[in-house]
XYZ file of C-alpha atoms in Angstrom:
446
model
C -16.805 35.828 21.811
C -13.499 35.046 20.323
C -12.754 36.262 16.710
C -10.731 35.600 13.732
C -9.708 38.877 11.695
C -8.341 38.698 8.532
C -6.726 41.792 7.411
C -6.328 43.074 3.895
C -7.907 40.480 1.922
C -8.751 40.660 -1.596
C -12.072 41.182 -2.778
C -13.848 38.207 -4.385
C -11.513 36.030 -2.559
C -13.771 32.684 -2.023
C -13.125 31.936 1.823
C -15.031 29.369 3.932
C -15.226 27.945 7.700
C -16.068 24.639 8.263
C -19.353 23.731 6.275
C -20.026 27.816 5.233
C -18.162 29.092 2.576
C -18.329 32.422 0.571
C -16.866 35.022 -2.236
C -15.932 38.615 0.215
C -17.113 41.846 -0.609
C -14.337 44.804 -0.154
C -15.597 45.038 3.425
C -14.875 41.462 5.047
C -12.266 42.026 8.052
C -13.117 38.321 9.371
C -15.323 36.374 11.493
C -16.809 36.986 15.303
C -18.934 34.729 17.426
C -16.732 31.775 16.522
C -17.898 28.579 18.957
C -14.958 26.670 21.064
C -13.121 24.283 20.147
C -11.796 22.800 16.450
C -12.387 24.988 13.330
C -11.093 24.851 9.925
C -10.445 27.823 7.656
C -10.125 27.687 3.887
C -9.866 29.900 1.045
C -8.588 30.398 -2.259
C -6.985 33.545 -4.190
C -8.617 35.069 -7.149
C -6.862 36.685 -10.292
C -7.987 39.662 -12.814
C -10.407 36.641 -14.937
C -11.842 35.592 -11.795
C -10.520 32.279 -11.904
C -9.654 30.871 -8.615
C -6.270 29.340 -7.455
C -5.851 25.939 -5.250
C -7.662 26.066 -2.004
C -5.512 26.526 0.984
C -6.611 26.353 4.724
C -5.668 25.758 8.249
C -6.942 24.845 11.524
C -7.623 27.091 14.420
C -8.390 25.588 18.466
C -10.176 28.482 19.950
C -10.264 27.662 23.863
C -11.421 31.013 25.316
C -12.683 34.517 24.191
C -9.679 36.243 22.122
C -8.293 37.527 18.452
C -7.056 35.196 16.251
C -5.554 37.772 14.008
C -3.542 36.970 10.077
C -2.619 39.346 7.357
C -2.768 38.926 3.755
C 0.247 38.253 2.265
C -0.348 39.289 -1.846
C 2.601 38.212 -2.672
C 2.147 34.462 -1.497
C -1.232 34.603 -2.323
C -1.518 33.298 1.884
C -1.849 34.431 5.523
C 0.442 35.075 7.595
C 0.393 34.799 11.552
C 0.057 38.281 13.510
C 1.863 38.369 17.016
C -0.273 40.215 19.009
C 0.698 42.174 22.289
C -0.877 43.020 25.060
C -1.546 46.142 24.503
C -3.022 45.128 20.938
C -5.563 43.103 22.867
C -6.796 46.074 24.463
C -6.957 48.131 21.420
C -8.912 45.499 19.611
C -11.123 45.006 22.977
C -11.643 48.937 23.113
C -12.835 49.423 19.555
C -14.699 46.095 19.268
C -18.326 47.586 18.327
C -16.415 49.385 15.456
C -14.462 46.440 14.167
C -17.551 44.044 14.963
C -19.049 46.047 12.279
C -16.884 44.582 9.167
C -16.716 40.627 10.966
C -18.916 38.339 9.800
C -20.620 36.145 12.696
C -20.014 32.543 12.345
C -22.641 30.443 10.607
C -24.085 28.698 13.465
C -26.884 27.108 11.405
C -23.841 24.597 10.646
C -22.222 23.975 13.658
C -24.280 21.096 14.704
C -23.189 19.351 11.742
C -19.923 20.256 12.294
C -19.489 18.896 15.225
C -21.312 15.840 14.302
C -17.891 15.203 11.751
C -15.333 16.722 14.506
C -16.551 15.240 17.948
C -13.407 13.217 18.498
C -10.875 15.558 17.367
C -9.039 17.341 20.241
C -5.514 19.811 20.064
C -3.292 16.034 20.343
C -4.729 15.381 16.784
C -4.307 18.544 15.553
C -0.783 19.114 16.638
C -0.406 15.272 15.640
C -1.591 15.240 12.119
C -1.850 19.104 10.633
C 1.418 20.032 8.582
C 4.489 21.406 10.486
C 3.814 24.465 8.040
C 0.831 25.218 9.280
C -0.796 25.249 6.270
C -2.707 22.686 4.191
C -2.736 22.789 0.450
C -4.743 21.150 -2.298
C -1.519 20.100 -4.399
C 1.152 18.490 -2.787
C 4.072 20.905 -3.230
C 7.190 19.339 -4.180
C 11.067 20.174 -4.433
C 12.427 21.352 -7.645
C 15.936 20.286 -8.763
C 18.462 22.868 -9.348
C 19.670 23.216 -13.116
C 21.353 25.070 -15.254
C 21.541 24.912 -19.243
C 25.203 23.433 -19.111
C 24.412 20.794 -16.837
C 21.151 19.392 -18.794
C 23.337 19.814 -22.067
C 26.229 17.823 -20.278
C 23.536 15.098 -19.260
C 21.917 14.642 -22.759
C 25.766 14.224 -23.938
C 26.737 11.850 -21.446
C 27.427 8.695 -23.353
C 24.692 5.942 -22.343
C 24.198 2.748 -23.964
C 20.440 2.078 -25.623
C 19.974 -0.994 -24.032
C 20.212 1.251 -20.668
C 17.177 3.372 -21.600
C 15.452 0.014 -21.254
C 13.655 -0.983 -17.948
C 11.140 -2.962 -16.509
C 9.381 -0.547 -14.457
C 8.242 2.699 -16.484
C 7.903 4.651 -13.415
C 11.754 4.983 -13.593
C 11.832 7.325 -16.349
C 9.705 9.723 -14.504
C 11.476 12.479 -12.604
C 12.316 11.130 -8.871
C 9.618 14.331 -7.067
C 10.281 15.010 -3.132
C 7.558 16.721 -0.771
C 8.458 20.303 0.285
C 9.425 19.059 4.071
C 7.129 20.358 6.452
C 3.964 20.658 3.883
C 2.821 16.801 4.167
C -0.010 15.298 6.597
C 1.947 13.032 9.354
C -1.276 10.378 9.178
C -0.768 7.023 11.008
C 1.265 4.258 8.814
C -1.654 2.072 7.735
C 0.181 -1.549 6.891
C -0.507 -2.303 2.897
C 0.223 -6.070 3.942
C -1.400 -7.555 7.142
C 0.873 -8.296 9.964
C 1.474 -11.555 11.743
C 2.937 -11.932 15.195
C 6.437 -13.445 15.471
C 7.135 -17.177 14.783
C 3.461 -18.024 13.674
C 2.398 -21.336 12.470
C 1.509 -21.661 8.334
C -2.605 -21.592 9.480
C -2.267 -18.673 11.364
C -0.436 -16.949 8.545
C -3.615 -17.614 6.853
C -5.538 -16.386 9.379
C -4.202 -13.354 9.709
C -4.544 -12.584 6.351
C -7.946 -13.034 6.322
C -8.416 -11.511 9.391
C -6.679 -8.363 10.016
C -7.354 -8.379 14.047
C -4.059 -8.218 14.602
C -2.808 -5.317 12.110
C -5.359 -3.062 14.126
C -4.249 -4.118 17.299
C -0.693 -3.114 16.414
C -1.971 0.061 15.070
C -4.081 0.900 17.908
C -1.224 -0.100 20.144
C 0.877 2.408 18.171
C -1.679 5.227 18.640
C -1.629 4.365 22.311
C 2.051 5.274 23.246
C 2.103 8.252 21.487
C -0.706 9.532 23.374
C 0.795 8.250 27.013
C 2.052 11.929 27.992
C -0.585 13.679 26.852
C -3.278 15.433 29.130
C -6.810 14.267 28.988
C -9.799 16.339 26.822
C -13.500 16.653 27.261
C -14.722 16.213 23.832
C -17.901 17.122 22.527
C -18.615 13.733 22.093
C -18.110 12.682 26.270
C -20.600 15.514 26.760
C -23.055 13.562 25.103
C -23.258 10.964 27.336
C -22.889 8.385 24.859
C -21.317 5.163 26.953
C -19.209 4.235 24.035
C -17.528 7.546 24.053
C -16.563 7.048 27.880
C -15.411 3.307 26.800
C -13.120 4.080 24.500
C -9.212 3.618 24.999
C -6.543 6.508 24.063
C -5.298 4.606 20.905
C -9.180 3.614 19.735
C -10.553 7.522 19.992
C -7.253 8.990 18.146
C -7.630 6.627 15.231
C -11.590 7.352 14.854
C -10.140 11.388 15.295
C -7.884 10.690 12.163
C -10.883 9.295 10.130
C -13.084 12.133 10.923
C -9.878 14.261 10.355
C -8.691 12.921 6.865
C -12.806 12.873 6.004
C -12.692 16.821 6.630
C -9.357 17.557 4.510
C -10.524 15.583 1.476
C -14.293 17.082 1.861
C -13.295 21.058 2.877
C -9.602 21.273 1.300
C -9.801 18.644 -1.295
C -6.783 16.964 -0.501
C -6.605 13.425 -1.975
C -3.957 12.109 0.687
C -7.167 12.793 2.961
C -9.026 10.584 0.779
C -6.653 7.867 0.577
C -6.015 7.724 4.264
C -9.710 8.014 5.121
C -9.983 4.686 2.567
C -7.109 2.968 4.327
C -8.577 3.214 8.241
C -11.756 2.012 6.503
C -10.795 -1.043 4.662
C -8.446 -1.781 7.607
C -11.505 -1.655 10.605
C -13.143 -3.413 7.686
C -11.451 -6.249 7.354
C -11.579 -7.752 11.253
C -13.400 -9.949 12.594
C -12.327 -11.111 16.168
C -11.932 -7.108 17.103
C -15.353 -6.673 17.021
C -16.087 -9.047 19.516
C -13.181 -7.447 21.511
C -13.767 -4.046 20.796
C -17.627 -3.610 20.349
C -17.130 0.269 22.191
C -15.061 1.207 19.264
C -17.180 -0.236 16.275
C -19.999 1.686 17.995
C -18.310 4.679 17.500
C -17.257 3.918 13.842
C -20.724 3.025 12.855
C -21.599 6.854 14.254
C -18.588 8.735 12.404
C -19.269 6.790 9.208
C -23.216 7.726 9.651
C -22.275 11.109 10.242
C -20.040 11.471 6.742
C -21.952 9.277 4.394
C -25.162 11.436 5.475
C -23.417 14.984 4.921
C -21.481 13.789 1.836
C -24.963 12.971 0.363
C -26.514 16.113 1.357
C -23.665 17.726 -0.841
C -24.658 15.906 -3.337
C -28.326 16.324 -3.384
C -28.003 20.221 -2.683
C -25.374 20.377 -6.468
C -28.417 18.174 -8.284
C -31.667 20.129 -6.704
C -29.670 23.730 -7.296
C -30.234 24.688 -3.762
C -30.073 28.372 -3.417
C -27.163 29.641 -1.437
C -23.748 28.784 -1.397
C -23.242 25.390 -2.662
C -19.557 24.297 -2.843
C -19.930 22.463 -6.458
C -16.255 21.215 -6.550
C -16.705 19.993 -2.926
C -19.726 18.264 -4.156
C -18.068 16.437 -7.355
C -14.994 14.976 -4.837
C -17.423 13.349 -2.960
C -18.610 11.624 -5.840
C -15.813 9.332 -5.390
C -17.928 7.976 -2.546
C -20.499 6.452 -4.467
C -18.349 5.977 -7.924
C -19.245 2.452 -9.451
C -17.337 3.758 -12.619
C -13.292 2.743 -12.470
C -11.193 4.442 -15.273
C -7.440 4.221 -15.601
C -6.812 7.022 -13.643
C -8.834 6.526 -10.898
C -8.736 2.953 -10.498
C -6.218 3.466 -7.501
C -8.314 6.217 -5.891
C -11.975 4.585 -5.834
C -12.147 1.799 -7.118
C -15.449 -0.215 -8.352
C -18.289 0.202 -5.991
C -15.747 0.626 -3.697
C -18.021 2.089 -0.327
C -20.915 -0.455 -1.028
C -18.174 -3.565 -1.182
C -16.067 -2.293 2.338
C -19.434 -1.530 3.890
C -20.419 -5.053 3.044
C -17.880 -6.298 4.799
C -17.755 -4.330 7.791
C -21.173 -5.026 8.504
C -21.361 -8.521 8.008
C -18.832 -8.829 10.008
C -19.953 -6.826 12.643
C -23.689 -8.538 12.241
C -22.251 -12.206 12.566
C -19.915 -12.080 15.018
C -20.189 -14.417 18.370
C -18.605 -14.430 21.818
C -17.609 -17.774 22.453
C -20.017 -19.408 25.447
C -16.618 -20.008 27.589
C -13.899 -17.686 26.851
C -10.361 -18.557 28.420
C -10.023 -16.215 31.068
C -12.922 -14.853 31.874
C -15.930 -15.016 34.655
C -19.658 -15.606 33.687
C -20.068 -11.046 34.495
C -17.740 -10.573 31.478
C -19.209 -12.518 29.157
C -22.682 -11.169 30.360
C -20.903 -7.560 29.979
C -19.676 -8.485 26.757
C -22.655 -9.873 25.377
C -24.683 -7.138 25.938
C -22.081 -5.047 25.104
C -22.092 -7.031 20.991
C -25.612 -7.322 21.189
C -25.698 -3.074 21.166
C -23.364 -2.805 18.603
C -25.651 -5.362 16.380
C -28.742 -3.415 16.917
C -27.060 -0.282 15.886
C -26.048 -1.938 12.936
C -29.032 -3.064 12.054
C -30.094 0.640 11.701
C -27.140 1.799 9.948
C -27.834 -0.913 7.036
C -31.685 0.274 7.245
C -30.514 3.850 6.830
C -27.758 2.943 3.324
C -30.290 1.184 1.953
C -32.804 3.518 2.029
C -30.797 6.638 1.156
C -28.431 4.407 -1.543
C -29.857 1.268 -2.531
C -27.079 -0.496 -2.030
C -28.203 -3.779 -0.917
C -27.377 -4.074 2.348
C -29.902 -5.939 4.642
C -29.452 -7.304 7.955
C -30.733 -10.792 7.065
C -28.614 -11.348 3.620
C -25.760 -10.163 5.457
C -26.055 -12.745 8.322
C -26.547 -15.624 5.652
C -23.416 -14.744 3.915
C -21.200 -15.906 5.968
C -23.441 -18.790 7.053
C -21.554 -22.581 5.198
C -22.647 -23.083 2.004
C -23.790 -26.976 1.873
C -22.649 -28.404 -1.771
C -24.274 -31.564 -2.802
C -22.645 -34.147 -5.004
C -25.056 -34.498 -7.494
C -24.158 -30.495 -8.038
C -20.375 -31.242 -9.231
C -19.585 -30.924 -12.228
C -17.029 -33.585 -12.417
C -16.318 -33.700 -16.211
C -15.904 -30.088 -16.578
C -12.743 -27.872 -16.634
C -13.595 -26.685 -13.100
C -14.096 -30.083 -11.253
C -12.519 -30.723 -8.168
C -8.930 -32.702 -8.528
C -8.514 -35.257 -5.845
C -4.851 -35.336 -4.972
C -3.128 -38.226 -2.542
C -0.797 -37.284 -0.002
């Protein structure tokens, strides 16, 4: 079975792989027994006071039986890559029972559930997304400016008018802070502003707004070039059988492969830009309407990677409240608080938001739950549209359960029936207007 060994690293030193993590004794050498396919490794250094640094990790595609080996590095507090030859492959093959002795096997209690939160992630979206580095690191590490003593002395003296100090934006007075190249995530550019096809009337500016159809189609259209020239994979997921899975196109399964992927850094590394991209995809898939009726394969699929996180994020948090014995990752557990924060402060207001998983999951489910393929379509036979149908009416019953499941772990309010009569007109009688008040209607002649 292949195996990852970690040479020469310090003892206490808390080090995890994907949902198992623990503090080494002085005779941890690495892991054996390690399953195929995507892992992720994380760990974080430990000083003389025991306290621990930032947690630091990478990923690791094992495809056959072999060593994955990585020295410490005490000096950078990090691992660095071994190049192995061939004859250290037969050393390490010919002395395997000793070394086996001082690897830890891999915590296969947990692998189910870790592939239930990795199924769609193959070696394109590692090689697309991970950090040109290698590594990924809890704080964003960022360029410092050369100085010297002179030239801050020569700046302070420079001769600069008070009315310059003065600006609109107070963001300009804080120090202008570049990423170390090669250390950031290379996510997929989620638009901040919907996107509307060339020359389009007023309405459909409005439409477009409201509907963001066409923003995922560009993104998904995106995805799909990129992914042209690269080779086919047999995920986990097309194992299962599942017909979604098999229905999916190249640009649909590499966007729900950087949800589950930006889920995993903010849950396992605590990243933030995880976090924020995660929240982007989500509001974005959110936020359509007509795509669901076009792409009811790939809303199946995001109802059964959201199921999948929400569930284990939970579990996280139920195992810090109920002190669960064994090794319970308590930081882990209060990041994914920001799931289920209804509490906005000033300096998280841009992170989560009010209520902000209830309120998206509102809307993606209503409009998944009221959506309707027109009778006639342009272009398309009577098989389609029976195809299609059934196709919707799948995707509706699945999200049927997913609402019964939130509301009966959360609470949050989110039943099939009030859903479907939200978006449902809202008949206002006459009698009902207030016509005297400051809010009555203002009849205007054009």
């Amino acid at each position: 079975m292949p195996c990852l060994i970690l040479r020469g690293v310090p003892e206490n030193t808390e080090l995890g792989i994907d949902m198992k993590f623990w503090r080494i004794g002085k005779n941890f050498r690495g892991i054996k027994e390690i399953p195929v396919g995507f892992h992720y490794v994380y760990y974080s250094a430990v000083n003389a006071e025991n306290e621990f640094g930032q947690r630091t990790g990478f990923g690791i595609w094992i495809s056959q039986s072999e060593f994955i080996v990585k020295q410490w590095n005490a000096e950078e507090e990090d691992f660095i890559d071994v190049q192995l030859t061939a004859d250290d492959v037969e050393r390490y093959n010919a002395n395997f029972e000793e070394i086996s002795l001082y690897l830890g096997p891999y915590p296969s209690e947990c692998h189910r559930d870790w592939i239930s939160l990795t199924s769609l992630i193959t070696p394109y979206t590692l090689e697309r997304l991970l950090p040109l580095c290698g590594r990924v690191q809890s704080c964003t590490q960022f360029l410092s400016e050369p100085s010297c003593s002179q030239q801050r002395l020569a700046k302070s003296q420079s001769a600069v008018e008070p009315e310059q100090l003065v600006t609109s934006n107070p963001e300009d007075l804080l120090p202008k802070l570049d990423v170390v190249p090669g250390t950031e995530f290379r996510f997929t550019t989620i638009p901040k502003n919907p996107l509307m096809p060339p020359n389009c009337a007023p309405s459909e500016v409005t439409i477009h707004s409201m509907d963001r159809s066409y923003t995922l189609e560009s993104v998904l259209t995106g995805l799909a070039a990129e992914c042209n020239s690269v080779p086919p994979y047999q995920s986990p997921s097309k194992k299962s059988g599942q017909k979604w899975v098999d229905a999916l196109s190249p640009g649909e399964a590499e966007l729900l492969a950087e949800l589950q992927f930006s889920y995993v850094m903010f849950l396992l590394n605590h990243v933030m830009d995880g976090w924020n991209q995660w929240r982007r995809i989500l509001q974005l898939v959110a936020n359509c309407e007509r795509a669901v009726g076009v792409r009811p394969h790939f809303y199946m699929g995001l109802i059964t990677v959201l199921y999948h996180q929400l569930f284990s994020a939970s579990q996280s948090r139920r195992k810090k409240s109920d002190d669960v014995c064994g090794p319970v990752d308590t930081s882990t557990a209060e990041l994914v608080d920001l799931f289920f924060s209804d509490i906005t402060s000033s300096s998280s207001t841009h992170l989560s938001g009010p209520a902000f998983l209830p309120t998206v999951m509102r809307s993606l489910l209503r409009n998944i739950l009221c959506c309707r393929i027109p009778s006639h379509p342009l272009n398309a036979n009577e098989d389609a549209i029976l195809i299609g149908q059934a196709d919707l009416t799948a995707l509706q019953k699945r999200a049927e359960g997913f609402c019964h499941s939130l509301e009966q772990r959360f609470q949050w309010g989110l039943k099939p029936a009030a859903l479907r009569k939200e978006s449902e007109p809202v008949e206002l009688l006459v009698d009902d207007i207030d016509w005297d008040g400051d809010e009555a209607p203002v009849i205007v002649q054009m």
